[in-house]
Amino acid sequence: MRLALWPTLRQSWSEVRDVARYADTAGWDRLYLADHFMGDEVNDPIDVPTLEVTASLAALAAETTGIGLGTLVLGNTYRHPAVVANWIATVDQLSGGRAVLGLGAGWQLNEHERYGIELPGPGARLRRLDEACEVITGLLRRPPVTFRGESYQIEDGLCEPRPIGPVPLLIGGRGDRMLGLVARRADEWNTWADAARFSDRRAVLLAHCERIGRDPSTILTSAQALVLLTDDENEARAFVARNTTRISVAGRAQQVTDFIGALLAAGLDEFVVPDTFLGRGQARVEALGVLEAAARGAGWTPRPAQAA
C-alpha cells in the first residue's frame, strides 16, 4: 500500500511548501497537486486565490528529496501535450526521477467559459485525451515523434533532456469510456471512491483489460476521499451528508483505518488524502500524524527517509 498527500493549492505557498516538506520527511509515498485556476462554484467558491500547478510542482521538486510528485490531474483541454511532455521531463530532472504525470479530459465549465477555452462534448474530449496520451508517451519514451491526429499534429517533435526514468502516466476518471482509455494507455488509474464504488469501477476496468488482452496488474490504482477527523458523531454524519458530489470519510482514526482497509481489500494500491479539512499549521501536522497511524493500521509502511 502507498499513502499520498494532496495539498490544496488554495492556500499560501509557504503552507504548501511546509506540508510537502513534512510529508517528505514523514515517509509519505507521493504528493499530488490539482490543476485548477478557480473554484467550480459548486464545491468551492470561485474567488479564493489559487496557485498554478506546473510552477508549484516544479518548485516542490527542489524543496523535497524522496517523495513522488504528481498532478491529479492536468486538464488536457488547456495543456498542449508537447508542452506537457517537456514540462514533466524537466520536473523529473529537477526531482531526480520522482515525477508522475496525471492527465484528465478536462471538465470544469467556468474555467473554460471565463478564459474563452473550448470545452467539447465528452466524446470529443476523450478522443483528444487519447491523442494527447499517445503524443506525450512518444515524446517521453520514443522521440522524435511525428503524429497527425484530429486535435494534434506533431512533426519530428523532440523532448530533450529526456526524463531520468520512466514517468508513470496516470489517468483520472470513472466513466466506462474513460476506463477503456485507461486500459489502453495508462500506467495508473485514479478516481474518487469508497470500497463499493471502487469495486464497481474496477470491474469495468478489468473487463476492458480482458477485451484488449492487457494484464490488469500492470495498472496501479489509487483513490481519494475527503477526510475529516472528529470525535463528534453528529459532525461526522453531517460532513458526509454535505459532500454529496465527492466521496468522504469522517470520524475517529479507526473509521479511517476501516475505510482504507476496505479499499485495499477491493484491490486498491494507493490511498490519497486531501488536506482540505485537516486544518493548517500545527493542527494539520497533528491530523496527519493521526492519519499515518490509521494508515499503518491498514497496512502502510512509511517510505524510508532519504538524505537531503
XYZ file of C-alpha atoms in Angstrom:
308
model
C 0.000 0.000 0.000
C 1.079 3.568 -0.761
C -0.082 6.699 1.033
C -0.256 10.025 -0.803
C -0.988 13.592 0.279
C -2.977 16.071 -1.817
C -2.408 19.635 -0.553
C -4.860 22.179 -1.864
C -3.316 24.999 -3.879
C -5.903 27.331 -2.389
C -3.505 28.190 0.429
C -0.308 30.182 0.625
C 2.892 28.915 -0.961
C 4.566 28.697 2.449
C 1.782 26.392 3.657
C 2.054 24.173 0.561
C 5.834 24.031 0.919
C 5.712 23.262 4.633
C 3.220 20.406 4.333
C 5.180 18.968 1.398
C 8.373 19.018 3.447
C 6.531 17.363 6.332
C 5.137 14.571 4.132
C 8.564 14.054 2.569
C 10.221 13.660 5.968
C 7.408 11.522 7.418
C 7.712 8.934 4.647
C 4.563 9.537 2.606
C 4.959 7.941 -0.800
C 3.621 10.683 -3.048
C 2.313 14.216 -3.165
C -0.217 15.355 -5.756
C -1.404 18.798 -6.848
C -4.603 19.641 -8.732
C -4.813 21.674 -11.942
C -7.424 24.401 -11.490
C -7.455 28.172 -11.654
C -10.614 28.847 -9.643
C -13.299 27.081 -7.656
C -16.088 25.311 -9.530
C -18.792 27.313 -7.698
C -20.414 24.062 -6.503
C -17.850 22.550 -4.143
C -15.589 25.595 -3.815
C -16.079 29.368 -4.023
C -14.676 30.940 -7.151
C -12.700 33.824 -5.694
C -10.186 32.098 -3.373
C -6.610 32.687 -4.643
C -5.274 29.528 -6.298
C -1.640 28.727 -7.088
C -0.826 27.384 -10.549
C 0.078 23.702 -10.594
C 3.011 23.403 -13.004
C 5.049 26.116 -11.303
C 4.160 24.736 -7.866
C 5.170 21.159 -8.663
C 8.462 22.275 -10.192
C 9.230 24.317 -7.080
C 8.449 21.336 -4.829
C 10.964 19.270 -6.786
C 13.636 21.497 -5.254
C 12.022 21.551 -1.794
C 11.790 17.770 -1.275
C 14.131 14.807 -1.562
C 12.286 11.483 -1.715
C 8.538 11.831 -2.129
C 6.962 11.238 -5.538
C 5.486 14.355 -7.160
C 2.478 14.256 -9.443
C -0.550 16.009 -10.878
C -4.098 14.977 -10.024
C -4.815 15.726 -12.786
C -3.772 18.117 -15.580
C -6.677 19.405 -17.662
C -5.963 18.286 -21.217
C -8.235 20.912 -22.782
C -5.862 23.724 -21.794
C -2.499 21.886 -21.753
C -0.899 21.088 -25.121
C 0.677 17.600 -24.942
C 4.055 18.629 -26.390
C 4.353 21.384 -23.782
C 3.256 18.956 -21.056
C 5.850 16.367 -22.087
C 8.712 18.859 -21.982
C 7.495 20.254 -18.666
C 7.177 16.894 -16.889
C 10.553 15.763 -18.255
C 12.109 18.849 -16.681
C 10.322 18.219 -13.364
C 11.648 14.666 -13.448
C 15.158 16.031 -13.966
C 14.735 18.571 -11.151
C 13.401 15.949 -8.754
C 15.888 13.207 -9.529
C 13.333 10.928 -11.173
C 10.292 11.392 -8.913
C 7.721 12.802 -11.351
C 4.278 11.307 -12.022
C 2.123 12.685 -14.840
C -1.599 12.637 -14.117
C -3.904 13.575 -17.007
C -7.645 14.125 -17.275
C -10.025 15.033 -20.076
C -10.966 18.409 -18.539
C -14.367 19.218 -17.086
C -14.682 22.476 -15.132
C -17.066 24.624 -17.147
C -16.479 28.030 -15.543
C -12.715 27.925 -16.197
C -13.313 27.338 -19.881
C -16.070 29.928 -20.161
C -14.164 32.698 -18.383
C -10.918 32.090 -20.278
C -12.533 31.515 -23.658
C -11.253 27.934 -23.915
C -13.337 25.431 -25.853
C -14.874 22.620 -23.788
C -16.032 19.990 -26.296
C -18.530 17.259 -25.515
C -17.426 14.134 -23.609
C -16.702 12.050 -26.699
C -14.522 14.717 -28.302
C -12.671 15.283 -25.015
C -11.894 11.587 -24.725
C -10.618 11.422 -28.299
C -8.438 14.451 -27.633
C -7.086 12.897 -24.417
C -6.365 9.650 -26.247
C -4.299 11.561 -28.806
C -2.542 13.554 -26.078
C -1.534 10.348 -24.288
C -0.009 8.992 -27.498
C 1.891 12.224 -28.155
C 3.190 12.535 -24.593
C 4.184 8.884 -24.295
C 6.041 9.096 -27.572
C 7.875 12.279 -26.643
C 8.888 10.957 -23.214
C 9.905 7.482 -24.341
C 10.496 7.353 -28.123
C 11.342 10.757 -29.622
C 11.381 12.144 -32.224
C 7.615 11.948 -32.720
C 5.548 12.581 -35.813
C 1.818 12.464 -35.183
C -1.147 13.555 -37.270
C -4.436 13.354 -35.450
C -7.759 15.090 -35.159
C -6.564 17.532 -32.487
C -2.752 17.483 -32.653
C -0.169 17.486 -35.421
C 3.468 16.904 -34.448
C 6.354 16.827 -36.907
C 9.613 15.273 -35.664
C 8.838 16.514 -32.146
C 11.647 16.368 -29.608
C 11.786 16.228 -25.823
C 15.286 16.901 -24.530
C 16.503 16.392 -21.918
C 14.587 13.166 -21.505
C 13.227 12.198 -18.079
C 15.607 10.325 -15.794
C 13.384 7.295 -15.648
C 10.014 6.188 -16.979
C 7.463 8.788 -15.865
C 4.264 6.920 -14.926
C 1.208 8.052 -16.895
C -1.792 8.283 -14.583
C -5.294 8.870 -15.949
C -8.064 10.097 -13.675
C -11.719 9.308 -14.283
C -14.506 6.818 -13.706
C -16.786 6.609 -16.778
C -16.948 3.444 -18.851
C -15.315 5.019 -21.910
C -12.633 6.663 -19.787
C -11.796 3.310 -18.233
C -11.367 1.914 -21.722
C -8.787 4.647 -22.328
C -7.101 3.755 -19.032
C -6.829 0.145 -20.143
C -5.207 1.178 -23.435
C -2.920 3.991 -22.324
C -2.308 4.306 -18.577
C 0.244 3.003 -16.140
C -2.005 4.103 -13.268
C -5.680 4.898 -12.681
C -7.163 7.313 -10.146
C -10.705 8.067 -9.021
C -12.789 9.336 -6.097
C -14.102 6.211 -4.392
C -15.109 4.249 -1.352
C -14.810 0.455 -1.454
C -18.186 -0.099 -3.139
C -17.658 2.467 -5.891
C -14.068 1.362 -6.425
C -15.121 -2.276 -6.811
C -17.785 -1.321 -9.337
C -15.464 0.818 -11.469
C -12.558 -1.601 -11.187
C -14.766 -4.376 -12.574
C -15.331 -2.219 -15.665
C -11.588 -1.610 -15.987
C -10.880 -5.333 -15.672
C -13.384 -6.052 -18.433
C -11.674 -3.529 -20.721
C -8.288 -5.090 -19.959
C -9.596 -8.567 -20.744
C -11.078 -7.347 -24.027
C -7.728 -5.947 -25.268
C -5.531 -8.602 -23.680
C -3.824 -6.425 -21.098
C -2.726 -7.720 -17.709
C -4.652 -5.532 -15.218
C -1.902 -5.961 -12.623
C 0.216 -3.617 -14.782
C -2.149 -0.738 -13.909
C -1.658 0.634 -10.393
C -4.800 2.026 -8.759
C -5.354 4.994 -6.469
C -8.397 6.625 -4.913
C -9.092 9.605 -2.702
C -11.760 10.757 -0.308
C -12.229 13.908 1.706
C -11.176 13.221 5.293
C -12.436 14.835 8.499
C -11.115 13.677 11.857
C -13.642 14.255 14.617
C -14.945 12.617 17.783
C -18.353 14.208 17.216
C -20.606 11.664 15.504
C -23.142 14.301 14.509
C -20.419 16.387 12.872
C -19.136 13.309 11.053
C -22.564 12.410 9.675
C -23.219 15.995 8.609
C -19.851 16.164 6.819
C -20.511 13.036 4.777
C -24.072 14.136 4.001
C -22.906 17.582 2.896
C -20.232 16.344 0.490
C -22.577 14.621 -1.931
C -20.520 15.239 -5.079
C -17.321 13.790 -3.600
C -16.594 10.664 -1.597
C -15.774 11.398 2.038
C -14.972 9.706 5.323
C -15.368 11.314 8.749
C -14.923 10.203 12.330
C -12.216 8.802 14.549
C -8.954 7.302 13.340
C -10.350 3.753 13.447
C -13.068 4.701 10.992
C -10.418 5.975 8.584
C -8.439 2.752 9.074
C -11.536 0.706 8.274
C -12.298 2.872 5.229
C -8.777 2.414 3.822
C -8.770 -1.275 4.707
C -11.972 -1.873 2.764
C -10.461 -0.165 -0.290
C -7.328 -2.270 -0.036
C -9.426 -5.423 0.195
C -11.152 -4.318 -3.022
C -7.777 -4.121 -4.801
C -6.584 -0.532 -4.216
C -2.850 0.204 -4.323
C -2.711 3.828 -3.085
C -4.921 5.971 -0.844
C -4.793 9.738 -1.419
C -5.580 12.191 1.393
C -6.699 15.738 0.507
C -5.641 18.193 3.219
C -8.653 20.482 2.712
C -10.330 19.656 6.028
C -7.274 18.806 8.128
C -6.620 22.337 9.423
C -3.450 24.333 8.971
C -0.129 24.677 10.782
C 0.334 22.516 13.862
C -3.266 21.305 13.777
C -2.654 19.835 10.327
C 0.604 18.213 11.419
C -1.223 16.539 14.285
C -4.015 15.396 11.980
C -1.516 13.947 9.521
C 0.128 12.061 12.361
C -3.227 10.518 13.257
C -3.776 9.555 9.624
C -0.324 7.997 9.407
C -1.194 5.798 12.384
C -4.530 4.925 10.760
C -2.769 4.002 7.524
C -0.275 1.827 9.387
C -3.229 0.020 10.876
C -4.449 -0.688 7.346
C -1.051 -1.970 6.200
C 1.007 1.058 5.179
C 4.760 1.198 5.789
C 6.378 4.670 5.568
C 8.874 5.208 2.792
C 12.452 5.177 4.139
C 13.893 8.632 4.751
C 16.405 9.941 2.222
C 19.278 12.300 2.813
C 18.826 15.839 1.501
